[in-house]
XYZ file of C-alpha atoms in Angstrom:
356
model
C 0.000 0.000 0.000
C 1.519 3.272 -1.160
C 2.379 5.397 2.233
C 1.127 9.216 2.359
C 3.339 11.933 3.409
C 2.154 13.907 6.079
C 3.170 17.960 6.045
C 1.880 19.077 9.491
C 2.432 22.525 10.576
C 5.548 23.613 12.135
C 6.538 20.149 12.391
C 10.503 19.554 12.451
C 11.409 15.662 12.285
C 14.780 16.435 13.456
C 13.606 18.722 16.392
C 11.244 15.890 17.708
C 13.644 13.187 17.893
C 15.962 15.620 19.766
C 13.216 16.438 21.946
C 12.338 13.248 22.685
C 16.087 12.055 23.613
C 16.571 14.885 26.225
C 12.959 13.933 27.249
C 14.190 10.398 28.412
C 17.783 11.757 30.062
C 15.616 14.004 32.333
C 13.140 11.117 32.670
C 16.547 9.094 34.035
C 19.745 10.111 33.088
C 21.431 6.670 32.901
C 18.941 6.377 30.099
C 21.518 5.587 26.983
C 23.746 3.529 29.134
C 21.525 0.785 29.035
C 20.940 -2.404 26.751
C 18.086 -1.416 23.901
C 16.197 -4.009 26.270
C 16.353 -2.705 28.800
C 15.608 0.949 27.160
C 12.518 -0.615 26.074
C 11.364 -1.820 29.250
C 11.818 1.435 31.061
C 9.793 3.055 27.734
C 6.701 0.324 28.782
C 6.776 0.676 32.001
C 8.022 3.884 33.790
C 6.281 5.711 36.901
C 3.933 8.591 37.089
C 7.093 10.651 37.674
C 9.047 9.837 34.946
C 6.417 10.635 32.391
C 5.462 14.349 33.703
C 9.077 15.051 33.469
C 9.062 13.610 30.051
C 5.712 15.835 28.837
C 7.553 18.839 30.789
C 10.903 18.761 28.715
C 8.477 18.166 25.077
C 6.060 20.940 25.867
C 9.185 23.367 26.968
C 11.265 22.242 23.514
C 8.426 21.787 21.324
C 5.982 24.513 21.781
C 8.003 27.111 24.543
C 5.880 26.262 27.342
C 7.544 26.399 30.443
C 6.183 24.829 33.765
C 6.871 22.579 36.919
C 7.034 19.000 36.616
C 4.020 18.618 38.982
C 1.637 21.296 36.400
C 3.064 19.054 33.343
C -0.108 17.076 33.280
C -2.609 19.828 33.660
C -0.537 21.918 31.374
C -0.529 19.148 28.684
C -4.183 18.493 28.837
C -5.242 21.369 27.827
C -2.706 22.340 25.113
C -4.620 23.074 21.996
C -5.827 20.429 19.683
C -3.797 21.584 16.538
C -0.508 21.176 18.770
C -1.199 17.438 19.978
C 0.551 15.814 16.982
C 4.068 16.744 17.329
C 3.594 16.049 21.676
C 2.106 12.991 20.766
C 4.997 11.461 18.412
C 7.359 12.951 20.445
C 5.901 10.882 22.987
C 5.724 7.901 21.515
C 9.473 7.940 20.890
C 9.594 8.206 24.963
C 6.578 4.865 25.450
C 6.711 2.883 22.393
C 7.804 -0.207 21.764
C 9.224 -2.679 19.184
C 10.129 -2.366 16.194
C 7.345 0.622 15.046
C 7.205 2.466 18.560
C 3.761 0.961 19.278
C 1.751 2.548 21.974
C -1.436 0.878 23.251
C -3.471 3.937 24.677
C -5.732 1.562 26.748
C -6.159 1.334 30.341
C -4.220 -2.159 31.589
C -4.809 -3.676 34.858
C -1.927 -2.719 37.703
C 1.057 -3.673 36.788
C 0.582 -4.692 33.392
C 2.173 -3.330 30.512
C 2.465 -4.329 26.283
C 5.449 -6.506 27.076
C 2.947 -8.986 29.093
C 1.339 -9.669 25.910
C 3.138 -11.330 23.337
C 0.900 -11.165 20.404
C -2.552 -9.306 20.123
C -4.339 -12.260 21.326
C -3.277 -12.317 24.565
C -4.160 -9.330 25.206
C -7.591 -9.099 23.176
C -8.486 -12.401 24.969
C -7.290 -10.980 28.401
C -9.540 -8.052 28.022
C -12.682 -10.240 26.800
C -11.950 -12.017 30.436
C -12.036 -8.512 32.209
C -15.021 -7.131 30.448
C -16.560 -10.337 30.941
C -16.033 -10.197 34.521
C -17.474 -6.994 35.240
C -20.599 -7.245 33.186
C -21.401 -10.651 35.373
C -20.482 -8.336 38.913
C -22.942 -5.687 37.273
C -25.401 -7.547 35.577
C -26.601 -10.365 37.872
C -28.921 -12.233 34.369
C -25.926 -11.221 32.173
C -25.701 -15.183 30.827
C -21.836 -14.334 28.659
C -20.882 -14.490 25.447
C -18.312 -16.801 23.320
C -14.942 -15.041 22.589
C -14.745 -13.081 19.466
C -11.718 -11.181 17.822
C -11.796 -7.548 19.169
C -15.797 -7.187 20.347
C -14.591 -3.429 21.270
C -11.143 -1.851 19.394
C -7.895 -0.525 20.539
C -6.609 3.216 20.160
C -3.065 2.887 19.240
C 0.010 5.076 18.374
C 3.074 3.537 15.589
C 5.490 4.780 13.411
C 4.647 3.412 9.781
C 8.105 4.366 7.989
C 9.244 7.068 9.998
C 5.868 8.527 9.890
C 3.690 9.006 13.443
C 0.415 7.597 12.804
C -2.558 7.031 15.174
C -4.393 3.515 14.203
C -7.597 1.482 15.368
C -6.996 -2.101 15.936
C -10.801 -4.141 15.491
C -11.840 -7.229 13.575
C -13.676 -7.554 10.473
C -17.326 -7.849 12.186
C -16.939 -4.819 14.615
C -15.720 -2.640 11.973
C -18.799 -3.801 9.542
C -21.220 -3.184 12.353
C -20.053 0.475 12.632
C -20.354 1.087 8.996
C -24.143 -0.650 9.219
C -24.959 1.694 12.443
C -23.818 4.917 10.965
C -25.756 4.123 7.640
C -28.220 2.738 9.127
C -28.795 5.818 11.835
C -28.998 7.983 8.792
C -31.741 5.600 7.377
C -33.704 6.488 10.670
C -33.302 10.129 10.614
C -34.611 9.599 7.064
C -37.507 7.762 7.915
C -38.503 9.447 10.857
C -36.661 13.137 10.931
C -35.737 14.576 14.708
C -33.121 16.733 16.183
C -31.818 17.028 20.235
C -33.238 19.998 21.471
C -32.419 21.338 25.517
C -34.538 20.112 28.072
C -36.093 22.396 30.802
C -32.934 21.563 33.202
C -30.276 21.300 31.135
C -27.538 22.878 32.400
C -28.976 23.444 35.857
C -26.252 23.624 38.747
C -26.520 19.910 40.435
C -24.876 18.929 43.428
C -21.476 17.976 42.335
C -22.211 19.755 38.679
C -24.312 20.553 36.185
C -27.388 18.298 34.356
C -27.391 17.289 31.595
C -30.931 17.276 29.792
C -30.726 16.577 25.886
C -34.368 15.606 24.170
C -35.414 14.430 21.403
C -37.822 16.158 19.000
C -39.398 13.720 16.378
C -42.828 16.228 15.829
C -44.549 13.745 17.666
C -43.319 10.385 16.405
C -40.743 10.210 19.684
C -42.407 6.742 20.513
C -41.955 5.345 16.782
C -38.766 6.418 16.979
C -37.921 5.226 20.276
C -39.456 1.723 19.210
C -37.943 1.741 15.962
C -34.469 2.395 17.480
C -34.607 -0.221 20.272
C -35.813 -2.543 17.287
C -32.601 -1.738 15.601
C -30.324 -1.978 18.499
C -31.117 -6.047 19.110
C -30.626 -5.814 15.013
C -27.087 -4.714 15.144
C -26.411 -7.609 17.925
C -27.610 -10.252 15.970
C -25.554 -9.250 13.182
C -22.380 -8.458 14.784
C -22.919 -12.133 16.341
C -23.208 -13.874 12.668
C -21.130 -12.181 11.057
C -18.407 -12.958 14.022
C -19.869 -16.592 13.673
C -19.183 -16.552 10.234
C -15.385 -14.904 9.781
C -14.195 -17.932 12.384
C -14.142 -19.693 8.977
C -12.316 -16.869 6.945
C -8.470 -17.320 6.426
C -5.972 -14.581 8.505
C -6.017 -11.350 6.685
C -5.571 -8.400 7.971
C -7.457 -4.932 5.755
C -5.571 -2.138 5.903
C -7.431 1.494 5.714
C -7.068 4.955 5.816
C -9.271 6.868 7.368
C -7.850 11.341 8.451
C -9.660 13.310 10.879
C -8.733 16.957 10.356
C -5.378 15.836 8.778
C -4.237 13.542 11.361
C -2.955 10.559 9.542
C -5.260 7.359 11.385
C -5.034 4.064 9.844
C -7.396 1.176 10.594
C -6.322 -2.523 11.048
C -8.537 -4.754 10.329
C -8.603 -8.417 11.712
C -10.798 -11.598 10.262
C -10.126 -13.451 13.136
C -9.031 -15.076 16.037
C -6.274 -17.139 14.356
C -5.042 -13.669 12.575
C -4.738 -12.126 16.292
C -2.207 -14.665 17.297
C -0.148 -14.429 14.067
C 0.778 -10.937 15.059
C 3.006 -9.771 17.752
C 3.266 -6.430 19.336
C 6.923 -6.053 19.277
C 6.707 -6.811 15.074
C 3.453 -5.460 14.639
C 3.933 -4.070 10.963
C 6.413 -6.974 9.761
C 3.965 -9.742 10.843
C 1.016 -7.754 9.253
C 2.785 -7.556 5.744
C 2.029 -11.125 4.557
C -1.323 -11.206 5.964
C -2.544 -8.102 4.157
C -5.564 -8.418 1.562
C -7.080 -6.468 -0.877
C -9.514 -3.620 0.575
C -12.095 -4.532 -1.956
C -12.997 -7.473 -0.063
C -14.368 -5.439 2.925
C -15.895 -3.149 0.620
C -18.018 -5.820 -0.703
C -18.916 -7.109 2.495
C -19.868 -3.542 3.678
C -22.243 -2.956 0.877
C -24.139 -6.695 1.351
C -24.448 -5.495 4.848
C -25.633 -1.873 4.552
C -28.334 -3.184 1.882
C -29.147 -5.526 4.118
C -29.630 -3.318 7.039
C -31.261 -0.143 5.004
C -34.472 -2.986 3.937
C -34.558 -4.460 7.691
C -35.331 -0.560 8.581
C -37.738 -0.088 5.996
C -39.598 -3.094 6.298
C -39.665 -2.306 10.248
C -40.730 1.336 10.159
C -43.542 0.466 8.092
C -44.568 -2.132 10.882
C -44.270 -0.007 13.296
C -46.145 3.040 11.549
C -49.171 0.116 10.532
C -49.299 -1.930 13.933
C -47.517 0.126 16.892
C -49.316 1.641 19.623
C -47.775 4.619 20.940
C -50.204 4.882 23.892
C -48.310 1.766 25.257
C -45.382 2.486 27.431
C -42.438 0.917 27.876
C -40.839 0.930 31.425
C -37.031 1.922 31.691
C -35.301 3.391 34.579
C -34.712 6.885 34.175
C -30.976 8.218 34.622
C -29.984 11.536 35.481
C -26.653 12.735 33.924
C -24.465 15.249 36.046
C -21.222 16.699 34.400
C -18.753 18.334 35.883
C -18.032 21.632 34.777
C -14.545 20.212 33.909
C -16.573 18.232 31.156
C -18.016 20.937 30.130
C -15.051 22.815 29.491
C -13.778 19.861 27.207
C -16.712 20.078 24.979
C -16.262 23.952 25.136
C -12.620 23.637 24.008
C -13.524 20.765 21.699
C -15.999 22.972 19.733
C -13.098 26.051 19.639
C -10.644 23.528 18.229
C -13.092 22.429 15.515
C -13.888 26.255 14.719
């Protein structure tokens, strides 16, 4: 697959990897007397105090911000958006590992790091233990479900030829069932048009915060809606499950696609299976993907079987629903109420001044 180049602002290749190596002497400054082993090992797994003095020498050299080693946190979570991609491959040269750098940015259990997980099995299937775990402790009917290749992907960081690229790890099925929700969702708004509008206490101050009251306005179809979308929800499971069924059979492959948010270079990897997952190892992630890689087309295909499928599922139910539902029947859930912080709220603020 031919590689993009990447011309992000202000970015100096040469200045980064400078940045980076000071980063690690101040993070210990024995750093480059060790074995590349044991380099790599201090990369996975160094403490809480290690890293803020690794974020304060990158935002000092990269972007001239100056601060204590206790404010580096703080200080980096709320640089701007448009700066994040020369911190964040700087960065990775400081926490990656193997041969392409790779950072995992999920949460691990204590003590854990990417070296206790020799191939992405291990640690997909260690996770489908630990989600499995908690949704018995929370859910006391939840019955389980068989093992599938990445039910829920990873957010990762690599280095594809020099180049710093964020990625999403997920199998074949997961990544088909969010291309049939998000064609499928605008099916729905199709068939039965609605917008959030602010509820009467949104934003009201809350103990501990502020509420958060979103509604929806369908013009009066809100109980269609709300029946057609729970309808489509167990849809989505069902498929997700058969087509998971289903790709058990498929050889390894892994599909390789490109997919940039406001010029950030993101690559998905896609997985058939479980026998693909324990072909690849962290340490060699890109040279074990190489002869596994398929054509593109082949998902394509799949995605359009899929998203026909789903758009005449939706049609065929909204008609039911609009023939045979009775909206004077109500269904009982539990009603939540939703307090953020005003912390939160200052994310989505900056979020929304980024974007503009």
């Amino acid at each position: 697959m031919k590689e993009k180049t990447y011309q992000l602002a202000h970015l100096d290749k040469q200045k980064l990897l400078v940045a980076a190596r000071k980063a690690l002497i101040a993070a210990d400054a024995h750093y480059y007397a060790w074995t590349v082993q044991e380099q790599e090992r201090f990369r996975a797994t160094m403490g809480e105090d290690a890293s803020r003095r690794i974020q304060r020498v990158l935002l000092d050299d990269l972007l001239d911000i100056k601060c204590l080693t206790d404010e580096s946190d703080e200080v980096w979570s709320d640089t701007p958006l448009t700066h994040l991609n020369q911190l964040n491959w700087a960065r990775l040269l400081t926490t990656g590992i193997g041969e392409d750098y790779i950072y995992l940015n999920e949460c691990m259990a204590e003590g854990k790091t990417l070296l206790d997980f020799p191939t992405l099995y291990d640690y997909d299937y260690a996770d489908y233990l630990f989600q499995e775990e908690a949704r018995k402790r929370d859910f006391t009917d939840y019955t389980g479900i068989e093992y599938f290749a990445y039910q829920h992907p990873s957010w990762v960081r690599l280095l594809i030829q020099e180049q710093f690229y964020y990625a999403t790890f997920t199998s074949l099925a997961t990544y088909a069932l969010d291309e049939i929700e998000s064609a499928g969702n605008e099916i729905i708004r199709q068939l039965i048009p609605h917008e959030y509008v602010d509820g009467k206490n949104h934003g009201k101050q809350e103990k501990g915060g502020f509420l958060w009251d979103v509604k929806i306005d369908a013009a009066g179809q809100e109980a269609q809606l709300d029946e057609l979308r729970s309808r489509w929800s167990g849809y989505q499971r069902e498929r997700w499950l058969a087509l998971s069924e289903s790709n058990v059979q498929r050889f390894p492959a892994v599909y390789v696609n490109d997919k940039d948010w406001d010029d950030d270079p993101h690559r998905f990897f896609v997985f058939t299976n479980e026998r693909t997952l324990k072909q690849i190892r962290w340490r060699h992630f890109l040279s074990d993907c190489k002869p596994l890689v398929a054509e593109y087309a082949e998902v394509k295909k799949l995605l359009a079987e899929e998203i026909d499928r789903a758009n005449a599922w939706l049609v065929e139910n909204h008609q039911d629903i609009q023939e045979n539902f009775d909206p004077t029947v109500v269904k009982l859930r539990k009603k939540h109420k939703i307090i953020m912080t005003e912390s939160a709220l200052d994310d989505l603020s900056k979020i929304d001044a980024d974007m503009e």
